[in-house]
Short mmCIF file of C-alpha atoms in Angstrom, two decimals:
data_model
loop_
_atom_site.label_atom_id
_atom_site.label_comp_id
_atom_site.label_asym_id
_atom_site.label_seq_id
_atom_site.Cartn_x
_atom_site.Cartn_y
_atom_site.Cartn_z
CA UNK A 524 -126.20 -195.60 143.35
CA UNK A 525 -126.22 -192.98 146.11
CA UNK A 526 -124.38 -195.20 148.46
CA UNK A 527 -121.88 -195.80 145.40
CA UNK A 528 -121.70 -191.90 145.07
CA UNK A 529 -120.66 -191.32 148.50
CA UNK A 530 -118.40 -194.10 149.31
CA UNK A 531 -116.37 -193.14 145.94
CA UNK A 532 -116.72 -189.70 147.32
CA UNK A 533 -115.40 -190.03 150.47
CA UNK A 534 -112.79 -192.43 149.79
CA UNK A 535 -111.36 -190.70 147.37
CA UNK A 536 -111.65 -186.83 148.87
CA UNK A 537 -110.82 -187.30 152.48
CA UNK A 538 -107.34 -189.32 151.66
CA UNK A 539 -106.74 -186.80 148.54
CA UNK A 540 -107.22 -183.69 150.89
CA UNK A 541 -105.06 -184.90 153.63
CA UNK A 542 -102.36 -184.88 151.06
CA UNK A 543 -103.17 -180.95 149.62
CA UNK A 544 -102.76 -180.30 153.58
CA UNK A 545 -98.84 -181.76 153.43
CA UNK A 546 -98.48 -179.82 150.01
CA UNK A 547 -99.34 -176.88 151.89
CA UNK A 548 -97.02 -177.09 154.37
CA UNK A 549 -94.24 -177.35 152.06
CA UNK A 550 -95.77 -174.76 149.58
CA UNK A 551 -95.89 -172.14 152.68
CA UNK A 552 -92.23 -172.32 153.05
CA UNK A 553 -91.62 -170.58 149.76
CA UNK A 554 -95.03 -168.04 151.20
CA UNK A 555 -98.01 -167.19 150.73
CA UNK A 556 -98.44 -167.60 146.62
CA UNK A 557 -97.42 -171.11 146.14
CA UNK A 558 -99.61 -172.12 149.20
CA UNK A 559 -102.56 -170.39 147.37
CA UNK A 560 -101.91 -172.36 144.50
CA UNK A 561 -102.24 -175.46 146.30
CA UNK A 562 -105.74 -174.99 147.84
CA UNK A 563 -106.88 -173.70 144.42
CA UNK A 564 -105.69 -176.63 142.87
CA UNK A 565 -107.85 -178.72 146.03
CA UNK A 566 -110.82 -176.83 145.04
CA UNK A 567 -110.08 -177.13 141.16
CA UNK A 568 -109.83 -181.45 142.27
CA UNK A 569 -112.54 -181.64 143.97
CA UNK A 570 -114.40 -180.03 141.26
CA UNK A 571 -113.30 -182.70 138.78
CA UNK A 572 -114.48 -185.56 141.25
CA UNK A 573 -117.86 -183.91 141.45
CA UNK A 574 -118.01 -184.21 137.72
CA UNK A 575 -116.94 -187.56 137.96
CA UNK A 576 -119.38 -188.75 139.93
CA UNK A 577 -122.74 -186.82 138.04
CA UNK A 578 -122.61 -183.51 139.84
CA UNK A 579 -122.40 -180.30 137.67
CA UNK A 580 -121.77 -176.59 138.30
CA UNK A 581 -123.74 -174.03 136.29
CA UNK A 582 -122.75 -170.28 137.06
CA UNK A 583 -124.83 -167.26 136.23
CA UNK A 584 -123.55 -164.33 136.12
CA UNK A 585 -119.93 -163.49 137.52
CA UNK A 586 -117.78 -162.26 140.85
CA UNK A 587 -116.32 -158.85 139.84
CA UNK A 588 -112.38 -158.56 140.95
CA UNK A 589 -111.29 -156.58 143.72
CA UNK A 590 -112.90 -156.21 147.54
CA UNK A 591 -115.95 -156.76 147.53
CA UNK A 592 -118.45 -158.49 150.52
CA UNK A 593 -119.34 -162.02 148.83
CA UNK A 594 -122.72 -162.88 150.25
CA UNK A 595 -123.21 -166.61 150.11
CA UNK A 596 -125.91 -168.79 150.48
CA UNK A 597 -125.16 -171.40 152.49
CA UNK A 598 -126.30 -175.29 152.47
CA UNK A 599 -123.79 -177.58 152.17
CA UNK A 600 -120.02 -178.26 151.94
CA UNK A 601 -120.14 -178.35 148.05
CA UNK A 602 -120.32 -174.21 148.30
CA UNK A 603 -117.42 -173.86 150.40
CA UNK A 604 -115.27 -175.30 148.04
CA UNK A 605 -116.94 -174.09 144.57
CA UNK A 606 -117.11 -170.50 145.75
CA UNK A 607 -113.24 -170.12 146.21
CA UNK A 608 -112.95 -171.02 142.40
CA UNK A 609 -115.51 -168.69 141.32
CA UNK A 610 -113.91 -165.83 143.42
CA UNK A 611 -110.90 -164.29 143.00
CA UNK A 612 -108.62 -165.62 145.84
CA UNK A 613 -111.01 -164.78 148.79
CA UNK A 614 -110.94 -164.36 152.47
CA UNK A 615 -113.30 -166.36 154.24
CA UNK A 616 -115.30 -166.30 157.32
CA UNK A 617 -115.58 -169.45 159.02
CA UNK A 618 -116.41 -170.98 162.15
CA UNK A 619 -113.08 -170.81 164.60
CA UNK A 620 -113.17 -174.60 164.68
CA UNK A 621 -112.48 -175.13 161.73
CA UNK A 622 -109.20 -172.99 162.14
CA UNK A 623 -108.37 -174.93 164.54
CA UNK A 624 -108.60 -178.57 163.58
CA UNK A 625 -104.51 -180.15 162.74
CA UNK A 626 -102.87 -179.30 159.90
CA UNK A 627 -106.32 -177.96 157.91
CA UNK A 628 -106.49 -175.29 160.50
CA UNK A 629 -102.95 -174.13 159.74
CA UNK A 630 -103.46 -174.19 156.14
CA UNK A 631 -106.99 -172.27 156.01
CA UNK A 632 -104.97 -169.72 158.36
CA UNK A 633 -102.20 -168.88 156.30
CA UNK A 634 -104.68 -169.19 153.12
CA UNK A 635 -106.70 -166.43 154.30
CA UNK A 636 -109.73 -166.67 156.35
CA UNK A 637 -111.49 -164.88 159.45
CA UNK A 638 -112.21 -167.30 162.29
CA UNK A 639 -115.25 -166.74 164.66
CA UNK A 640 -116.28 -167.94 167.70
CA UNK A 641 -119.96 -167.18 167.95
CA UNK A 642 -120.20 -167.42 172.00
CA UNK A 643 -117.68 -164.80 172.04
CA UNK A 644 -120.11 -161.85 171.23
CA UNK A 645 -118.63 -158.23 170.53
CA UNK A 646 -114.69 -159.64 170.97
CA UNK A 647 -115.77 -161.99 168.18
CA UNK A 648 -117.50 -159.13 166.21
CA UNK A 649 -114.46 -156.54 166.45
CA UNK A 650 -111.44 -159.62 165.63
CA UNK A 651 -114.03 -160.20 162.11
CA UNK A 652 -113.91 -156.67 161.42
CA UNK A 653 -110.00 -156.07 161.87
CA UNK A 654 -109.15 -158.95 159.78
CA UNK A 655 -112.11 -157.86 156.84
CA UNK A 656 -110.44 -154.45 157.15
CA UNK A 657 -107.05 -156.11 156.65
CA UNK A 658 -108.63 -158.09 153.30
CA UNK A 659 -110.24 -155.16 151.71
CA UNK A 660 -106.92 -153.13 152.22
CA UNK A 661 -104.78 -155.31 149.46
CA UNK A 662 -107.65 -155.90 147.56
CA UNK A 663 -109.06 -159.56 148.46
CA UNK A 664 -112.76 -160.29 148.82
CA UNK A 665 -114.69 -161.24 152.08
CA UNK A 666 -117.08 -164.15 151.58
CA UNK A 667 -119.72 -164.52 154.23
CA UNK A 668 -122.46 -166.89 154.77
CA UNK A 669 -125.10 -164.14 156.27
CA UNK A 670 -127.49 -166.60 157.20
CA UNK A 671 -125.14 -167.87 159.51
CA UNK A 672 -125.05 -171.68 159.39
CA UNK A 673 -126.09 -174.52 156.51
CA UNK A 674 -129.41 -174.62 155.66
CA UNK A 675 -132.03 -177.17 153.97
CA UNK A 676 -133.48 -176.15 150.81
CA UNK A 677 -136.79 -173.98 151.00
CA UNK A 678 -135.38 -172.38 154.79
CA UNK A 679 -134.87 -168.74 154.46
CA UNK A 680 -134.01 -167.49 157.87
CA UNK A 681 -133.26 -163.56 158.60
CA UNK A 682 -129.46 -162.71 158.13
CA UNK A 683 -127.22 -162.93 161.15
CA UNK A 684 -126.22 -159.80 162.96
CA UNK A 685 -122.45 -160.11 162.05
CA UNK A 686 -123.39 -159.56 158.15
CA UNK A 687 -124.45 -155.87 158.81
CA UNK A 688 -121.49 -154.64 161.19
CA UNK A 689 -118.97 -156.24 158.22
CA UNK A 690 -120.97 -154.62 155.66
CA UNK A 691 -121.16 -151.18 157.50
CA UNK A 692 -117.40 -151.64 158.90
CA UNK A 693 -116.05 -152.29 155.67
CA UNK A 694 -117.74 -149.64 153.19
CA UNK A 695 -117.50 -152.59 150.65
CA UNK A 696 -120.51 -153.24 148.00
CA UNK A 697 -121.89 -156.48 148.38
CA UNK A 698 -122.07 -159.88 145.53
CA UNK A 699 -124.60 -161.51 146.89
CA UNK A 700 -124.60 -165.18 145.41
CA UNK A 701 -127.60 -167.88 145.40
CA UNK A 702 -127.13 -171.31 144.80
CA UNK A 703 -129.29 -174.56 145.62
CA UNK A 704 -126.54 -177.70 146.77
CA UNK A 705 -128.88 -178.95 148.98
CA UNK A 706 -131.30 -180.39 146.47
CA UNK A 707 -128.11 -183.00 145.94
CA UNK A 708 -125.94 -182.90 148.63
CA UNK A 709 -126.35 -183.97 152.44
CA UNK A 710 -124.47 -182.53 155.44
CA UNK A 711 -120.86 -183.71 154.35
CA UNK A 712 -121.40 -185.82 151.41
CA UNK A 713 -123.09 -185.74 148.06
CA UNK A 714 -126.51 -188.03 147.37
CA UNK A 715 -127.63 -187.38 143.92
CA UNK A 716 -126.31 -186.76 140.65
CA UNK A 717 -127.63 -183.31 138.75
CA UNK A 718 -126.06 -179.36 138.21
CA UNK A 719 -125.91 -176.93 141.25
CA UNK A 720 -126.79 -173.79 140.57
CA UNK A 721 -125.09 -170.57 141.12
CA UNK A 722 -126.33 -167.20 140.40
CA UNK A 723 -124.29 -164.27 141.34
CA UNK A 724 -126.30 -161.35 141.42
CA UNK A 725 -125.37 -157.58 140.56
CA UNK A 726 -123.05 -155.44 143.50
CA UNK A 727 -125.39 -153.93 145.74
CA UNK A 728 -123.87 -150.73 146.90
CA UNK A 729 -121.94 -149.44 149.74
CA UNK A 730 -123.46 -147.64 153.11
CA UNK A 731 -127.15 -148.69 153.34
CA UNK A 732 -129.31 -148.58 155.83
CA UNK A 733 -129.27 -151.94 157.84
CA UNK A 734 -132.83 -152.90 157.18
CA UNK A 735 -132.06 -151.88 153.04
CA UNK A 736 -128.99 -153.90 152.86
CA UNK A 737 -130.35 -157.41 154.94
CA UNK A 738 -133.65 -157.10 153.23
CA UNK A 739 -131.87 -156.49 149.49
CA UNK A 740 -129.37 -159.12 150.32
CA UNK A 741 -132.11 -161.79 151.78
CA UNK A 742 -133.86 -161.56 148.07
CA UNK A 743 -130.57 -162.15 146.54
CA UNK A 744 -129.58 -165.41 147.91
CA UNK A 745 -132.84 -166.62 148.00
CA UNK A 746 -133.92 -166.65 144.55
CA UNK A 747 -133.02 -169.98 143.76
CA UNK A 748 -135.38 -171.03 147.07
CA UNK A 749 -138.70 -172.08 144.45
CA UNK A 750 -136.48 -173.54 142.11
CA UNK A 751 -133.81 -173.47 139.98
CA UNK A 752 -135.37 -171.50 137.09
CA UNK A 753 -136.98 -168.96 139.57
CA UNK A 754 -134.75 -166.64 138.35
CA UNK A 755 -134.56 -166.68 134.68
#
């Protein structure tokens, strides 16, 4: 059945997205709006194959409109996709090569996200915090993943560096958001059938100390880390 799962998956996806990329290409030529509505309507897709193929979202709690510093916790692809439906038309911070690959690249770019290139040190640090700046400033939310990379389920490693300059750069509370995709999802493509869980916890305020904010915001995302109901 899991082999079923992911050929369907991946056979069906991979083609499917390489077609939203064309529709966003001719969406951007009318701007910025219409191309939004294409990659929602991606996200809103692959949400329905998900469901297709046995894998449920459940959603506690919700993303407040307006700028705000989404903290995500990060351990597959599945939350990449889910998080820009449960968020209000996002900015996203993502690794630079992912800007970068044909005709996705382009389309992320114009979307909205904020590429970084982690061996580029403080140049990468201050292009993040211009472009977050340029996000809060017509009202659009930041999602970072403050861990810094996918993780397996049960790994709760300290917050990157980056999360704290953004946070104390942009004067922006913080929605920190757990969720446990691993327990059902490998690397790129999904093994068992079951409901991810998202809980989206309440804003943590503005212009605290670093060690308050990382320590506040490494409980958050991690509550789902014993178990689904570890936070009921």
């Amino acid at each position: 059945m899991r082999l079923f799962r992911q050929g369907t998956y991946a056979l069906i996806f991979y083609p499917a997205t390489f077609m939203f990329v064309i529709g966003c290409f001719a969406a951007g030529l009318f701007g910025s709006k219409p191309l939004r509505a294409v990659v929602h309507a991606w996200t809103d897709f692959h949400h329905a194959l998900v469901r297709m193929l046995g894998i449920f979202t459940e959603v506690r709690g919700s993303i407040p409109s307006g700028a705000f510093l989404i903290a995500v916790k990060h351990q597959s692809m599945f939350e990449t996709l889910e998080i820009v439906r449960i968020a209000n038309t996002p900015v996203i911070v993502l690794k630079r090569e992912l800007s970068q690959l044909p005709g996705f690249g382009w389309a992320t770019r114009r979307y909205g996200v904020i590429p970084v290139d982690r061996s580029a040190g403080a140049k990468a640090l201050r292009e993040m915090l211009l472009l977050g700046k340029e996000a809060a400033a017509i009202g659009r939310p930041v999602i970072i993943y403050p861990e810094g990379t996918r993780v397996r389920p049960g790994e709760t490693p300290p917050l990157q560096a980056g999360f704290a300059g953004l946070y104390k750069a942009l004067g922006l509370p913080v929605v920190p958001v757990a969720m446990d995709s691993g327990r059902l999802w490998g690397r790129n493509l999904p093994r068992n059938a079951g409901t991810v869980h998202f809980v989206v916890g309440e804003p943590i305020p503005a212009e605290l100390k670093r060690e308050d904010i990382e320590a506040r915001v490494h409980a958050a995302i991690n509550v789902l880390e014993s178990g689904p109901q570890a936070s009921a």
